[in-house]
Short mmCIF file of C-alpha atoms in Angstrom, two decimals:
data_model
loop_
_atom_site.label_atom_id
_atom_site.label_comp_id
_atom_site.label_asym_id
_atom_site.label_seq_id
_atom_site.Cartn_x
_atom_site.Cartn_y
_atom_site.Cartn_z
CA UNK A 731 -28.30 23.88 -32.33
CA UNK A 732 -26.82 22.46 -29.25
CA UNK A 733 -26.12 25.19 -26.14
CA UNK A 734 -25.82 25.68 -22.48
CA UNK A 735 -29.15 24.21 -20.72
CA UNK A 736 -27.77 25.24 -17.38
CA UNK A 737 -24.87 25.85 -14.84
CA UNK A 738 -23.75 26.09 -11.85
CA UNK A 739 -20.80 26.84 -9.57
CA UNK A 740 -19.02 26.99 -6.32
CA UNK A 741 -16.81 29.18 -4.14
CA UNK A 742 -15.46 27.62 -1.03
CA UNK A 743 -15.97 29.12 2.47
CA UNK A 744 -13.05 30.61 3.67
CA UNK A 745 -11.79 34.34 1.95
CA UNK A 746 -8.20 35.46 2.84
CA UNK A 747 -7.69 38.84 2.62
CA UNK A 748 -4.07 39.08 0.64
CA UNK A 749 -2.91 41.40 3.24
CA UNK A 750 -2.68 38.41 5.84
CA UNK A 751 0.35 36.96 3.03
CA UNK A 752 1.80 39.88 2.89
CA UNK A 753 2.09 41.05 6.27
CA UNK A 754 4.24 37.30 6.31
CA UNK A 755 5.78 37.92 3.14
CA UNK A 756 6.07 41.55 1.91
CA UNK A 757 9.54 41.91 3.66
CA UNK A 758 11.08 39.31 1.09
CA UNK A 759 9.26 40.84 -1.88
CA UNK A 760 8.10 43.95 -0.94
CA UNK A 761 6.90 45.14 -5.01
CA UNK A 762 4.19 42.03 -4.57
CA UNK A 763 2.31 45.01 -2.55
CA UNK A 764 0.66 45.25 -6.22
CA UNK A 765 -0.97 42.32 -5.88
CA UNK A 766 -1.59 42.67 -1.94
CA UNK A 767 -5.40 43.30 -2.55
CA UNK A 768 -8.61 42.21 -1.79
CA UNK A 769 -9.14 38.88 -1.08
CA UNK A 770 -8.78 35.37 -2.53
CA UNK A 771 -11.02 32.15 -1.91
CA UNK A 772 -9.36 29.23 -0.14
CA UNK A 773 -10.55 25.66 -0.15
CA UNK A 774 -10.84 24.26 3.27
CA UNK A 775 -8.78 21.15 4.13
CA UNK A 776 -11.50 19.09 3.08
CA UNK A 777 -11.93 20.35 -0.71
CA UNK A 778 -10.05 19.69 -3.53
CA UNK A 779 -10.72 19.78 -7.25
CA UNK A 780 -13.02 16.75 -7.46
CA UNK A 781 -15.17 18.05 -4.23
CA UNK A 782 -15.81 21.23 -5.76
CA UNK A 783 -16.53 20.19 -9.07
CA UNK A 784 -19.54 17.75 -7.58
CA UNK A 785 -20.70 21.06 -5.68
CA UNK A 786 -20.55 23.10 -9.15
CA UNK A 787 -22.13 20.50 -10.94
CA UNK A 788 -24.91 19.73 -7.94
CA UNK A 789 -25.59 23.40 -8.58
CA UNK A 790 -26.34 23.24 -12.23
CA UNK A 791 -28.46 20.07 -12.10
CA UNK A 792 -30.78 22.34 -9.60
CA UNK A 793 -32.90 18.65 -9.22
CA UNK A 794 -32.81 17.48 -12.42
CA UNK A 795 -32.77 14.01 -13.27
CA UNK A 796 -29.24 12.25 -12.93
CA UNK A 797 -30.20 10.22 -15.49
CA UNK A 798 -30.76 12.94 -18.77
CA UNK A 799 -26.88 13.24 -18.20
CA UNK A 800 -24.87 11.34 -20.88
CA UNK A 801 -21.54 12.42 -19.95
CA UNK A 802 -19.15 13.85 -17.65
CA UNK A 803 -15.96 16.08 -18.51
CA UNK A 804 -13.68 17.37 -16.03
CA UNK A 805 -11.05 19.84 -16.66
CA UNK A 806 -8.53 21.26 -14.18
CA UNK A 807 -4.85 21.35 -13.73
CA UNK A 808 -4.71 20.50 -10.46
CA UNK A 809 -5.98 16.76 -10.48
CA UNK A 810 -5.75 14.44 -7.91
CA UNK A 811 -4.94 11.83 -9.20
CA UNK A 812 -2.50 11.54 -12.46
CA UNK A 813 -3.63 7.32 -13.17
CA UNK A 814 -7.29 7.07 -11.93
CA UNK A 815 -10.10 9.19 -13.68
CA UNK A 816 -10.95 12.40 -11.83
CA UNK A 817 -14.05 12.52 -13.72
CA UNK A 818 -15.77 9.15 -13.03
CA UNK A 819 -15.81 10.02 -9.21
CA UNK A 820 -17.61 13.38 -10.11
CA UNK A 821 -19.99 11.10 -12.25
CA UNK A 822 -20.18 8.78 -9.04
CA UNK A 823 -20.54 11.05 -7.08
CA UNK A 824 -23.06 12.79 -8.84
CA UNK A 825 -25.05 9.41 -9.35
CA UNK A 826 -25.20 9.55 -13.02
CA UNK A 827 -25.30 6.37 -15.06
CA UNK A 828 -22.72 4.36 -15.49
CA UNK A 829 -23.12 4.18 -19.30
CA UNK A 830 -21.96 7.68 -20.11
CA UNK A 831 -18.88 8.76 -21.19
CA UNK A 832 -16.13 10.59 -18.48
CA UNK A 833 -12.99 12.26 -19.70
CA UNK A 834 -10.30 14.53 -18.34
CA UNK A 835 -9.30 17.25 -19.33
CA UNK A 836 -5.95 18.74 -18.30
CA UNK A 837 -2.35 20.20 -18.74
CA UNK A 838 -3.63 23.72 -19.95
CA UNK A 839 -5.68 26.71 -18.48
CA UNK A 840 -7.61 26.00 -21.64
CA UNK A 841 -8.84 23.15 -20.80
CA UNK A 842 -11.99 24.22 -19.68
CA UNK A 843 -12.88 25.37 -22.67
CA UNK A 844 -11.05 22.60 -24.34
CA UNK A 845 -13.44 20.68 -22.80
CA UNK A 846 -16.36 22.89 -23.67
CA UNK A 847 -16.02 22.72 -27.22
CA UNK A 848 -15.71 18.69 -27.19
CA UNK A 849 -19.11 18.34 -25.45
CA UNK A 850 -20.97 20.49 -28.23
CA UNK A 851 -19.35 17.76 -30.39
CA UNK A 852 -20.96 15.29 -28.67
CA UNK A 853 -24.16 17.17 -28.27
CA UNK A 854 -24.60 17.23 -31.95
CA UNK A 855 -25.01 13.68 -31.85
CA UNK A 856 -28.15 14.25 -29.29
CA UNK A 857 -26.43 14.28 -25.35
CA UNK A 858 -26.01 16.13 -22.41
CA UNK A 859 -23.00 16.47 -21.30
CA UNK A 860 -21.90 17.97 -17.75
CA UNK A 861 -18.48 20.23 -18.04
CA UNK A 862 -17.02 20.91 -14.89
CA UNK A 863 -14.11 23.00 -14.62
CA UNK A 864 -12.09 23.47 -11.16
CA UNK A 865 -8.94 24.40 -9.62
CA UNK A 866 -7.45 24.60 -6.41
CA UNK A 867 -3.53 25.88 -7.65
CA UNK A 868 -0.78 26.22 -4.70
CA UNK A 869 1.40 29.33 -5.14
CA UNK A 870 4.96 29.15 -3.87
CA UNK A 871 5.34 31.32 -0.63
CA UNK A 872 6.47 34.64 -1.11
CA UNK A 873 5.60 34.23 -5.10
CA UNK A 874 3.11 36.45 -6.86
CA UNK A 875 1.20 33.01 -7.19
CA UNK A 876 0.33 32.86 -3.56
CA UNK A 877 -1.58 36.21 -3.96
CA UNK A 878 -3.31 35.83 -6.83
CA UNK A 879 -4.26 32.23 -7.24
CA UNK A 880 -7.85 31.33 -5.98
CA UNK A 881 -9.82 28.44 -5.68
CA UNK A 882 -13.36 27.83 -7.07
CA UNK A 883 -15.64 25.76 -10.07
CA UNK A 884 -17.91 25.65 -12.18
CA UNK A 885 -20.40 23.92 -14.34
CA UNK A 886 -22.11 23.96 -17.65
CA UNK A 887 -24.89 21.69 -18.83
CA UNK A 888 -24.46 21.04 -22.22
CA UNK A 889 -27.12 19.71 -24.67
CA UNK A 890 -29.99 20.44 -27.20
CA UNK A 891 -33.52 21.03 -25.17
CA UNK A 892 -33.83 24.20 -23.27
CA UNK A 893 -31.06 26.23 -24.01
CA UNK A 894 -30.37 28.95 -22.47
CA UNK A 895 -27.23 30.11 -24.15
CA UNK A 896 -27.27 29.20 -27.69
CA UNK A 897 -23.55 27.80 -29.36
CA UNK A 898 -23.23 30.08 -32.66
CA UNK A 899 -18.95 29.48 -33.22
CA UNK A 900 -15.63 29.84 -31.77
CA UNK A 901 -12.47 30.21 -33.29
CA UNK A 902 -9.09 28.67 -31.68
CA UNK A 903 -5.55 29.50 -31.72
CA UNK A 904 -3.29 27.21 -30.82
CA UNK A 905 0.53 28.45 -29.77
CA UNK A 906 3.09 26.80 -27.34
CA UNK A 907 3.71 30.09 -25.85
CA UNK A 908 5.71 28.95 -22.73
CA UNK A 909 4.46 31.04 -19.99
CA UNK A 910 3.35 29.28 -16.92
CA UNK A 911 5.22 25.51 -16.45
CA UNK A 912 5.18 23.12 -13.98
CA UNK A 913 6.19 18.90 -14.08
CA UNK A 914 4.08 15.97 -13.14
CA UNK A 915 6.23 15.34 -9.69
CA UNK A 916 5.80 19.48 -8.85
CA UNK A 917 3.55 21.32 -6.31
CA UNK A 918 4.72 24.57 -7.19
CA UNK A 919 4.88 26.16 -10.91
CA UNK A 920 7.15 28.33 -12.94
CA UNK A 921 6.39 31.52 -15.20
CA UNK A 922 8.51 33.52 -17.63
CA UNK A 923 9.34 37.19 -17.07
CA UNK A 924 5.82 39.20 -16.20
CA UNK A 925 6.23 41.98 -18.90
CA UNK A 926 6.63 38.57 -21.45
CA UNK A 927 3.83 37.41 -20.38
CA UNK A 928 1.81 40.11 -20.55
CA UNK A 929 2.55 41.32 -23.79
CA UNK A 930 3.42 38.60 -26.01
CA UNK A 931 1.05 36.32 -24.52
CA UNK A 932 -2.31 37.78 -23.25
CA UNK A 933 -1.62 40.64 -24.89
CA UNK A 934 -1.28 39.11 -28.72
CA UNK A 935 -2.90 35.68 -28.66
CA UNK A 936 -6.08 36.70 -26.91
CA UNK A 937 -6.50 39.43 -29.71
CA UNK A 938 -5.22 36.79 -32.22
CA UNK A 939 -8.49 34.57 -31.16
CA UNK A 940 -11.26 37.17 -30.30
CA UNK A 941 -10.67 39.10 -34.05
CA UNK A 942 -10.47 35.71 -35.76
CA UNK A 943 -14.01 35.18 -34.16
CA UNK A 944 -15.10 38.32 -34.96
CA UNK A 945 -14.04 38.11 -38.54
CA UNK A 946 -15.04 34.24 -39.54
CA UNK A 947 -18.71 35.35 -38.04
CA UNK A 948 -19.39 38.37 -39.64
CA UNK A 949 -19.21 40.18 -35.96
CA UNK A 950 -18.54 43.33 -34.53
CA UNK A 951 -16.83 43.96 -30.73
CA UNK A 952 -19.79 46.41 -30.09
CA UNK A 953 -22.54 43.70 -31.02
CA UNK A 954 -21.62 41.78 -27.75
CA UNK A 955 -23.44 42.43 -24.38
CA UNK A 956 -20.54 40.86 -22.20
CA UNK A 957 -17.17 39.83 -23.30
CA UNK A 958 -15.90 37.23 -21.00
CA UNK A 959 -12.03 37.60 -20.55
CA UNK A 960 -10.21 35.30 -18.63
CA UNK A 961 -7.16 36.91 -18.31
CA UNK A 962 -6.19 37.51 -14.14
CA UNK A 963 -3.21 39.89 -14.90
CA UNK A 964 -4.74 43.30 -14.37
CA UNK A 965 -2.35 45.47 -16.52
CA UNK A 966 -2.82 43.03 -19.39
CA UNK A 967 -6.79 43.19 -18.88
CA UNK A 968 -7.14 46.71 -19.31
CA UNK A 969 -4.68 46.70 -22.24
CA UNK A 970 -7.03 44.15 -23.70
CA UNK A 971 -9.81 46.26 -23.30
CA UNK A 972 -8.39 48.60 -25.01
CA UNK A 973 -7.33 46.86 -27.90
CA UNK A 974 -10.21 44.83 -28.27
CA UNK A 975 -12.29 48.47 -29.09
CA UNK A 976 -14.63 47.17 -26.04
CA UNK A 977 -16.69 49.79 -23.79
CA UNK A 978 -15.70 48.93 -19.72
CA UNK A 979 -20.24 48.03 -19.87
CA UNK A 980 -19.45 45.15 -21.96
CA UNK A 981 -16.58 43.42 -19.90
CA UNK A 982 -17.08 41.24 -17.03
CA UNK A 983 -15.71 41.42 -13.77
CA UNK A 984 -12.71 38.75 -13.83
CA UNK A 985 -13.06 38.29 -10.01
CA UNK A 986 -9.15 38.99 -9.11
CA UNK A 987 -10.74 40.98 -6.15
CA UNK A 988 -12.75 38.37 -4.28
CA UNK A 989 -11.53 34.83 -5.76
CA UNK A 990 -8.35 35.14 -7.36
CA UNK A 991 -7.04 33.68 -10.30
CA UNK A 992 -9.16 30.22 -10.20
CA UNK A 993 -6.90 28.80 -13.45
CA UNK A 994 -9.03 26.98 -16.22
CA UNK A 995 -12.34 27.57 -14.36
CA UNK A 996 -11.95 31.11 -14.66
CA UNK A 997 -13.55 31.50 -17.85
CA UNK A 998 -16.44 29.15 -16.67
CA UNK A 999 -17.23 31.05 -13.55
CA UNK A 1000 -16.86 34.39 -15.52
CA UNK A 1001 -19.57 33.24 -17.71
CA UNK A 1002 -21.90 31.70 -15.07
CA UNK A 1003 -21.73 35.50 -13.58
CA UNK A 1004 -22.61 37.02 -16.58
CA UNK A 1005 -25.24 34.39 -17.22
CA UNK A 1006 -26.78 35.58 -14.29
CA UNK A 1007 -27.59 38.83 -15.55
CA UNK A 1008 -27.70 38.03 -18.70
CA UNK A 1009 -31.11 38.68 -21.43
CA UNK A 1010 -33.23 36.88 -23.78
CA UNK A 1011 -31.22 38.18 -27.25
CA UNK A 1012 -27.54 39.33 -25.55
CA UNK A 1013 -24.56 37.86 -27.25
CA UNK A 1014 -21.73 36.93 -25.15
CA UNK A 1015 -18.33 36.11 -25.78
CA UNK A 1016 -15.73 34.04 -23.88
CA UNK A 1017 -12.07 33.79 -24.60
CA UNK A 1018 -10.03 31.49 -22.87
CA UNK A 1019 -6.13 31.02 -22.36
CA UNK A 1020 -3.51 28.89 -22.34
CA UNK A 1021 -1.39 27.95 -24.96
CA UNK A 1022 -3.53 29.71 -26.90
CA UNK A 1023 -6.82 30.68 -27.01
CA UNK A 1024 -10.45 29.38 -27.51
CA UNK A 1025 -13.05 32.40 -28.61
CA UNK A 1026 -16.82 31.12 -28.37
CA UNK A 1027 -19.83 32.86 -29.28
CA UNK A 1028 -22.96 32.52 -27.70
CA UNK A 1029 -26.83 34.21 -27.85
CA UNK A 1030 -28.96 33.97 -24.56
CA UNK A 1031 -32.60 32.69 -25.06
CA UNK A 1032 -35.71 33.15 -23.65
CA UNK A 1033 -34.82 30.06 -21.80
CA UNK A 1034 -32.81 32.15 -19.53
CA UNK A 1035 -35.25 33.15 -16.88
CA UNK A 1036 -36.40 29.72 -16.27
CA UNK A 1037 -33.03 28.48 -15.35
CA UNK A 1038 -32.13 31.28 -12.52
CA UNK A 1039 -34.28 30.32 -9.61
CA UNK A 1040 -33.12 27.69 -7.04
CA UNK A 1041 -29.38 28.03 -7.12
CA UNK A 1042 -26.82 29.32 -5.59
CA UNK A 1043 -24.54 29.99 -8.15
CA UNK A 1044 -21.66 32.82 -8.24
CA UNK A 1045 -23.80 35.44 -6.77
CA UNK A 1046 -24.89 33.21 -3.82
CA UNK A 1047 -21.72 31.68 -3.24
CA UNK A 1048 -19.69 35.38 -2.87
CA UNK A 1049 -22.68 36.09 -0.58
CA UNK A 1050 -22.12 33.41 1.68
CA UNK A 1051 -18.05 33.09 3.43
CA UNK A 1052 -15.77 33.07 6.47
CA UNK A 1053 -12.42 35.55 6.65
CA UNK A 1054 -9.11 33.05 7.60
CA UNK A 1055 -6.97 35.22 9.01
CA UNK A 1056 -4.56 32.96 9.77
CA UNK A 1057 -1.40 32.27 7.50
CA UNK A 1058 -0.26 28.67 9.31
CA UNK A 1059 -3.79 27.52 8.95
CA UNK A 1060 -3.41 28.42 4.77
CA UNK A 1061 -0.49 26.69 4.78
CA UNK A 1062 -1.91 23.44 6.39
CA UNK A 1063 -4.91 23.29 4.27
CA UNK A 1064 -2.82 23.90 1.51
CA UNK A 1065 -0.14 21.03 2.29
CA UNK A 1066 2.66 23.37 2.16
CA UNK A 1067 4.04 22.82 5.35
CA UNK A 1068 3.98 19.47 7.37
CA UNK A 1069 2.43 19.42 10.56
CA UNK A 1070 2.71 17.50 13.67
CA UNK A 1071 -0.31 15.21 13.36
CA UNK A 1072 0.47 12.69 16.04
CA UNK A 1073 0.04 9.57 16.80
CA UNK A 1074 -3.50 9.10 15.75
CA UNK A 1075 -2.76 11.23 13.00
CA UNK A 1076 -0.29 9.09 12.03
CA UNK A 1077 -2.63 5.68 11.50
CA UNK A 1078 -4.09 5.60 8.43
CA UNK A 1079 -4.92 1.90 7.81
CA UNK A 1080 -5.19 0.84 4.21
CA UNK A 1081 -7.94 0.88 2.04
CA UNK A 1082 -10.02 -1.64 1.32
CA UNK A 1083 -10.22 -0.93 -2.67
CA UNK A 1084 -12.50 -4.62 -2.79
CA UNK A 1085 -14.89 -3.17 -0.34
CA UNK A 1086 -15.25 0.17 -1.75
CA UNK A 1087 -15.80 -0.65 -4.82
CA UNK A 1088 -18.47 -3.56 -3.56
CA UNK A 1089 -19.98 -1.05 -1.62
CA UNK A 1090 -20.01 1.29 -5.05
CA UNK A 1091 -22.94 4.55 -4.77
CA UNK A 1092 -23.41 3.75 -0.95
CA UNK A 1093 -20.76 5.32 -0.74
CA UNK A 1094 -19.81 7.50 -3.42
CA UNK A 1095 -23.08 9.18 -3.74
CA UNK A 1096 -24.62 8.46 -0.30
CA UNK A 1097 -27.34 6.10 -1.87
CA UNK A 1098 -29.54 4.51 0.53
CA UNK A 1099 -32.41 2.76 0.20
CA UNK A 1100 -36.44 3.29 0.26
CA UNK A 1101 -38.88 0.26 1.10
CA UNK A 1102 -41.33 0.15 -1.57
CA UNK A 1103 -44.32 -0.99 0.59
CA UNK A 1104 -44.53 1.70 3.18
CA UNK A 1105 -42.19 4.26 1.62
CA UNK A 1106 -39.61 3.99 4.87
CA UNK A 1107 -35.84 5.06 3.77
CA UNK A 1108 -32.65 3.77 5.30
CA UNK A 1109 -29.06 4.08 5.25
CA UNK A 1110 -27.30 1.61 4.20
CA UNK A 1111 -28.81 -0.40 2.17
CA UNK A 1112 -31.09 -3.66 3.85
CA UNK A 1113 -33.30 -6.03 2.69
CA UNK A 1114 -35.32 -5.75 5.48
CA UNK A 1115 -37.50 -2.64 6.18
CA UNK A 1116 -36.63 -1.04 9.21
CA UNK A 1117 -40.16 0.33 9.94
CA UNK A 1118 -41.35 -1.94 13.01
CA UNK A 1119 -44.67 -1.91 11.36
CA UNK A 1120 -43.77 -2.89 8.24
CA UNK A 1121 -41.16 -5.30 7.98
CA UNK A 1122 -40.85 -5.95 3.96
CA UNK A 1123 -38.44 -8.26 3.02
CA UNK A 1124 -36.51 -8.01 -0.20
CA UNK A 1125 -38.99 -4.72 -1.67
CA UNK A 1126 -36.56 -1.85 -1.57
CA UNK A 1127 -35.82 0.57 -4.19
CA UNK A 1128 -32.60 3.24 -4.04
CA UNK A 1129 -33.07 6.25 -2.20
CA UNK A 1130 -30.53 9.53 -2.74
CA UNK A 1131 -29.60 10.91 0.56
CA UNK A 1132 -27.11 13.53 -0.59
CA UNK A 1133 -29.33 15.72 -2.70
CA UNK A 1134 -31.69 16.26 0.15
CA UNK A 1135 -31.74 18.50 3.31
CA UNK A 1136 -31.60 17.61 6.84
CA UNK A 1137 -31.83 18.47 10.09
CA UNK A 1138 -28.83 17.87 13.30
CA UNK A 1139 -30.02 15.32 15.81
CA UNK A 1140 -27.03 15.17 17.91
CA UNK A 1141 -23.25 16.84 17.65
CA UNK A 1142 -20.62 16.75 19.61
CA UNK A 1143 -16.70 18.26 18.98
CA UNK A 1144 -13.95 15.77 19.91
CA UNK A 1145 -10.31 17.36 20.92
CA UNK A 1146 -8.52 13.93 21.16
CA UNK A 1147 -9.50 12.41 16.81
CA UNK A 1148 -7.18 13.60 14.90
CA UNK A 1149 -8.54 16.61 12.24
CA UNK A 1150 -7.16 19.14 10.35
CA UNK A 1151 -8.84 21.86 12.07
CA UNK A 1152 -9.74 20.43 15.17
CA UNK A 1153 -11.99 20.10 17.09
CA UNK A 1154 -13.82 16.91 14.73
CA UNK A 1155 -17.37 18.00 14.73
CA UNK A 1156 -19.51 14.74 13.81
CA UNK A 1157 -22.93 13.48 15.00
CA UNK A 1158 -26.30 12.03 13.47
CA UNK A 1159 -28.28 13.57 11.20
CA UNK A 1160 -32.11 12.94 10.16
CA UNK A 1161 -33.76 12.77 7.25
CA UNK A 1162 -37.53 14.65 6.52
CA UNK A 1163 -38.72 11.75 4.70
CA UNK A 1164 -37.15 9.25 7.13
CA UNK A 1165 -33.63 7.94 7.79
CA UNK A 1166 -30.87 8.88 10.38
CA UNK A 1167 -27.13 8.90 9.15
CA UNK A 1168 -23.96 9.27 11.22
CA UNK A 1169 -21.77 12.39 9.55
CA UNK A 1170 -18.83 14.46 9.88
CA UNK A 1171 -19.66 18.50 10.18
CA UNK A 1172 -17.62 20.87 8.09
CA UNK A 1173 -17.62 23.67 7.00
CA UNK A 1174 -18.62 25.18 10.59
CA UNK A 1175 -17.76 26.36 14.40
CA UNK A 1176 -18.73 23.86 17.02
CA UNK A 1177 -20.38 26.96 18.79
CA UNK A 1178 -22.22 27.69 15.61
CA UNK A 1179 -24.46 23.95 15.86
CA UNK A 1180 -27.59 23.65 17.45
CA UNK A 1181 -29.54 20.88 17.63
CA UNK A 1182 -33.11 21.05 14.57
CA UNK A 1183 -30.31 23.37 12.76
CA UNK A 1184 -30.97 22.06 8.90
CA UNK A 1185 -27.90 20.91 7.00
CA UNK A 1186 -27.13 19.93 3.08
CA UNK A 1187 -25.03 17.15 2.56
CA UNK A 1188 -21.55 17.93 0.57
CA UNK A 1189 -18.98 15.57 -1.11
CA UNK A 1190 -15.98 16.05 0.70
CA UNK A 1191 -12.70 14.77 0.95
CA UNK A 1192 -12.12 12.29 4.00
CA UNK A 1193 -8.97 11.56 4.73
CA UNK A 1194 -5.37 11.54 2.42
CA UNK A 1195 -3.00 8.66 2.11
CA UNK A 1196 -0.52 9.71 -0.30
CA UNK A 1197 2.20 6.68 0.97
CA UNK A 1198 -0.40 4.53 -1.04
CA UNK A 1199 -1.51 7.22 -3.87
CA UNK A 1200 -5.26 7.51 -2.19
CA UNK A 1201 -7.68 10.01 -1.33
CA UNK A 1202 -10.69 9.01 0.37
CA UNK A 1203 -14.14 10.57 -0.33
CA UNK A 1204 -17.47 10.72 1.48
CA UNK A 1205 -20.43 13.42 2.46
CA UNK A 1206 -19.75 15.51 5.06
CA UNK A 1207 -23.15 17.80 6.69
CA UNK A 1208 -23.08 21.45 6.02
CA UNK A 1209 -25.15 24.01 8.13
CA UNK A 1210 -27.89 25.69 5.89
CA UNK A 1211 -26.70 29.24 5.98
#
């Protein structure tokens, strides 16, 4: 039976501590004190669904070869782009094949597992399939929202040889429950009345799908090790608890107190945690919601242990981030406010959409090539071997730059290009097995680069024309922490 054969996730950098919103904030709304805790992740001004999705999903490949992949599913509801597939630039990026199958999946915080359950369909006909699942919500200033909601993906490996977590059922429930709203043309959402919310939604349909599970399978709550609930409102959480008969051993953490509320991938990232603890035999249940609810049932193999060295995962990624303390620089990342950008802000010349896509994975997946004779890798792409003592013509094979480490040649921080958190930090980077490549830095202080420092290349978002309805991608350097 087809299962989980690995996964993988991603938290961005930067943590806010809620207090910093509320010491803004709290006089307009002073009862959102209740949600004035802990701390939320924050994509930098670089990141956006797509960018951490390729992270999550570089994560759960852990090396493997692009190639076993046979498809790649996408959910969020906070896509880029509303006509142009988020989840063929993941597959780009990720430099899968172009024969596989790419689908979004969207307008639900079910779609994650939405999307789930549709690639154990198609593993039952013998694929892999890659589900990513990854938000980056804005909350409205002064809202509830802007507390709670935090960004962050995650990935699942789907497929039939060396599975870790073993598919045994689900049961769905499917309700249009109007809760949390928001149209096409809006940045901000809506929701219904809290108490509503909480007990006629969370409170009744995640019960409604978890007991159906339990009672089509032959199941009892106490036979599960975890029970993954992806439910961010804390009051209806513990209620849940409470009513699903579960013991506070079996439940896993739902991260409100260092992420947030991280919308459809919150059940995926909840269950990456848990797989990382997680042994040969334990069953594990995740429920979902969002216009209902998806309850799926899974038993961890022996496989597990195999699959938990080499990434970075949730653990790694909580282990590793930056405190932004301040509010205007949230709201900038964000988009929520404009800012003065300038006159060099101002020029964005159009895209060449002919050249980008002629140039195709040099590009999108930082694909170089490798001469074939004496072994010599470039970037880009030439016919001609750039070793002096080689000189091939016409014998090169691709090379993947982005899944390999390097180290900083040269840097430099420049106060007068326009960037979103100035200074720019760029400079050249080199390759161990060869090649040099001219790079942006994120993700870091100038003060913090030194010169041998290593670095891991990470898809990033380059610039924004929304006057034209682009973003522009590329691979940005990111100091080895």
């Amino acid at each position: 039976m087809a299962g989980i054969t690995s996964y993988g996730a991603y938290i961005p950098r930067y943590r806010m501590n809620r207090k910093v919103i509320f010491d803004q904030f709290g006089w307009f709304n002073p009862a959102n004190a209740s949600v004035a805790r802990g701390e939320k992740a924050v994509a930098n001004y670089d990141e956006d669904t797509i960018t951490m999705a390729v992270a999550a999903a570089t994560d759960c490949l852990n090396g493997r070869d692009r190639k076993e992949v046979d498809g790649v599913y996408l959910a969020s509801v906070s896509l880029p782009f509303a006509e142009r597939q988020n989840a063929v630039i993941v597959s780009d990026a990720l430099n899968c094949s172009s024969k596989l199958r790419t689908a979004d999946f969207g307008g639900s915080l079910r779609s994650g597992t939405t999307a789930l359950l549709s690639a154990f369909d198609a593993a039952d006909a013998g694929g892999n399939i890659m589900v990513c699942a990854a938000d980056s919500r804005v909350g409205k200033p002064g809202s509830a929202q802007e507390y709670t909601f935090g960004d962050g993906a995650a990935a699942l490996l789907v497929g039939n040889d060396g599975v870790v977590a073993e598919f045994k059922g689900s049961f769905s429930v499917s309700r249009d429950f109007i809760d949390y709203r928001r149209l096409p043309q809006e940045k901000f959402g809506h929701e219904w009345e809290a108490r509503w919310i909480r007990d006629e939604g969370y409170g009744k349909i995640i019960p409604e799908a978890a007991f159906g599970l339990l009672r089509n399978y032959g199941l009892d709550i106490k036979d599960f090790a975890k029970i993954v609930i992806a439910c961010p409102v804390q009051a209806a959480f513990v209620g849940l608890v409470k009513t699903l008969g579960a013991k506070p051993e079996q439940i896993q953490d739902n991260m409100m107190s260092n992420v947030g509320d991280s919308g459809s991938a919150l059940p995926f990232m909840m269950f990456v945690a848990a797989l990382e603890e997680a042994k040969p035999g334990d069953k594990i249940m995740v429920i979902s919601y969002g216009n209902g609810s998806d309850a799926i049932y899974f038993e961890v193999t022996d496989e597990i242990e195999k699959v938990k060295k080499g990434r970075k995962g949730i653990k790694g990624c909580l282990s590793e981030k930056e405190a932004l303390p301040i509010y205007g620089k949230y709201l900038v990342f964000k988009n929520i406010i404009p800012i003065e950008a300038g006159i060099r802000g101002e020029e964005i010349p159009p895209t060449a959409m002919s050249v980008l896509w002629r140039e195709g994975r040099t590009i999108s997946a930082l694909v170089g090539s490798r001469c074939k004779v004496c072994g010599t890798p470039q970037y880009p792409r030439h016919r001609v071997c750039v070793n002096p003592d080689c000189g091939a013509v016409d014998q090169m094979e691709d090379y993947h730059f982005s899944d390999k480490t390097g180290t900083v040649n040269s840097y430099t921080g420049d106060n007068l290009a326009f960037c979103w958190d100035p200074p720019q930090i760029y400079g050249s980077v080199d390759f161990g097995d060869g090649g040099r490549i001219f790079l942006e830095f994120t993700d870091c202080e100038l003060g913090s680069l030194k010169v041998g420092m290593p670095v891991f290349m990470s898809f990033r978002k380059k610039y924004a024309d929304p006057q034209r309805g682009h973003y522009g991608y590329f691979w940005k350097a990111v100091p080895v922490k």
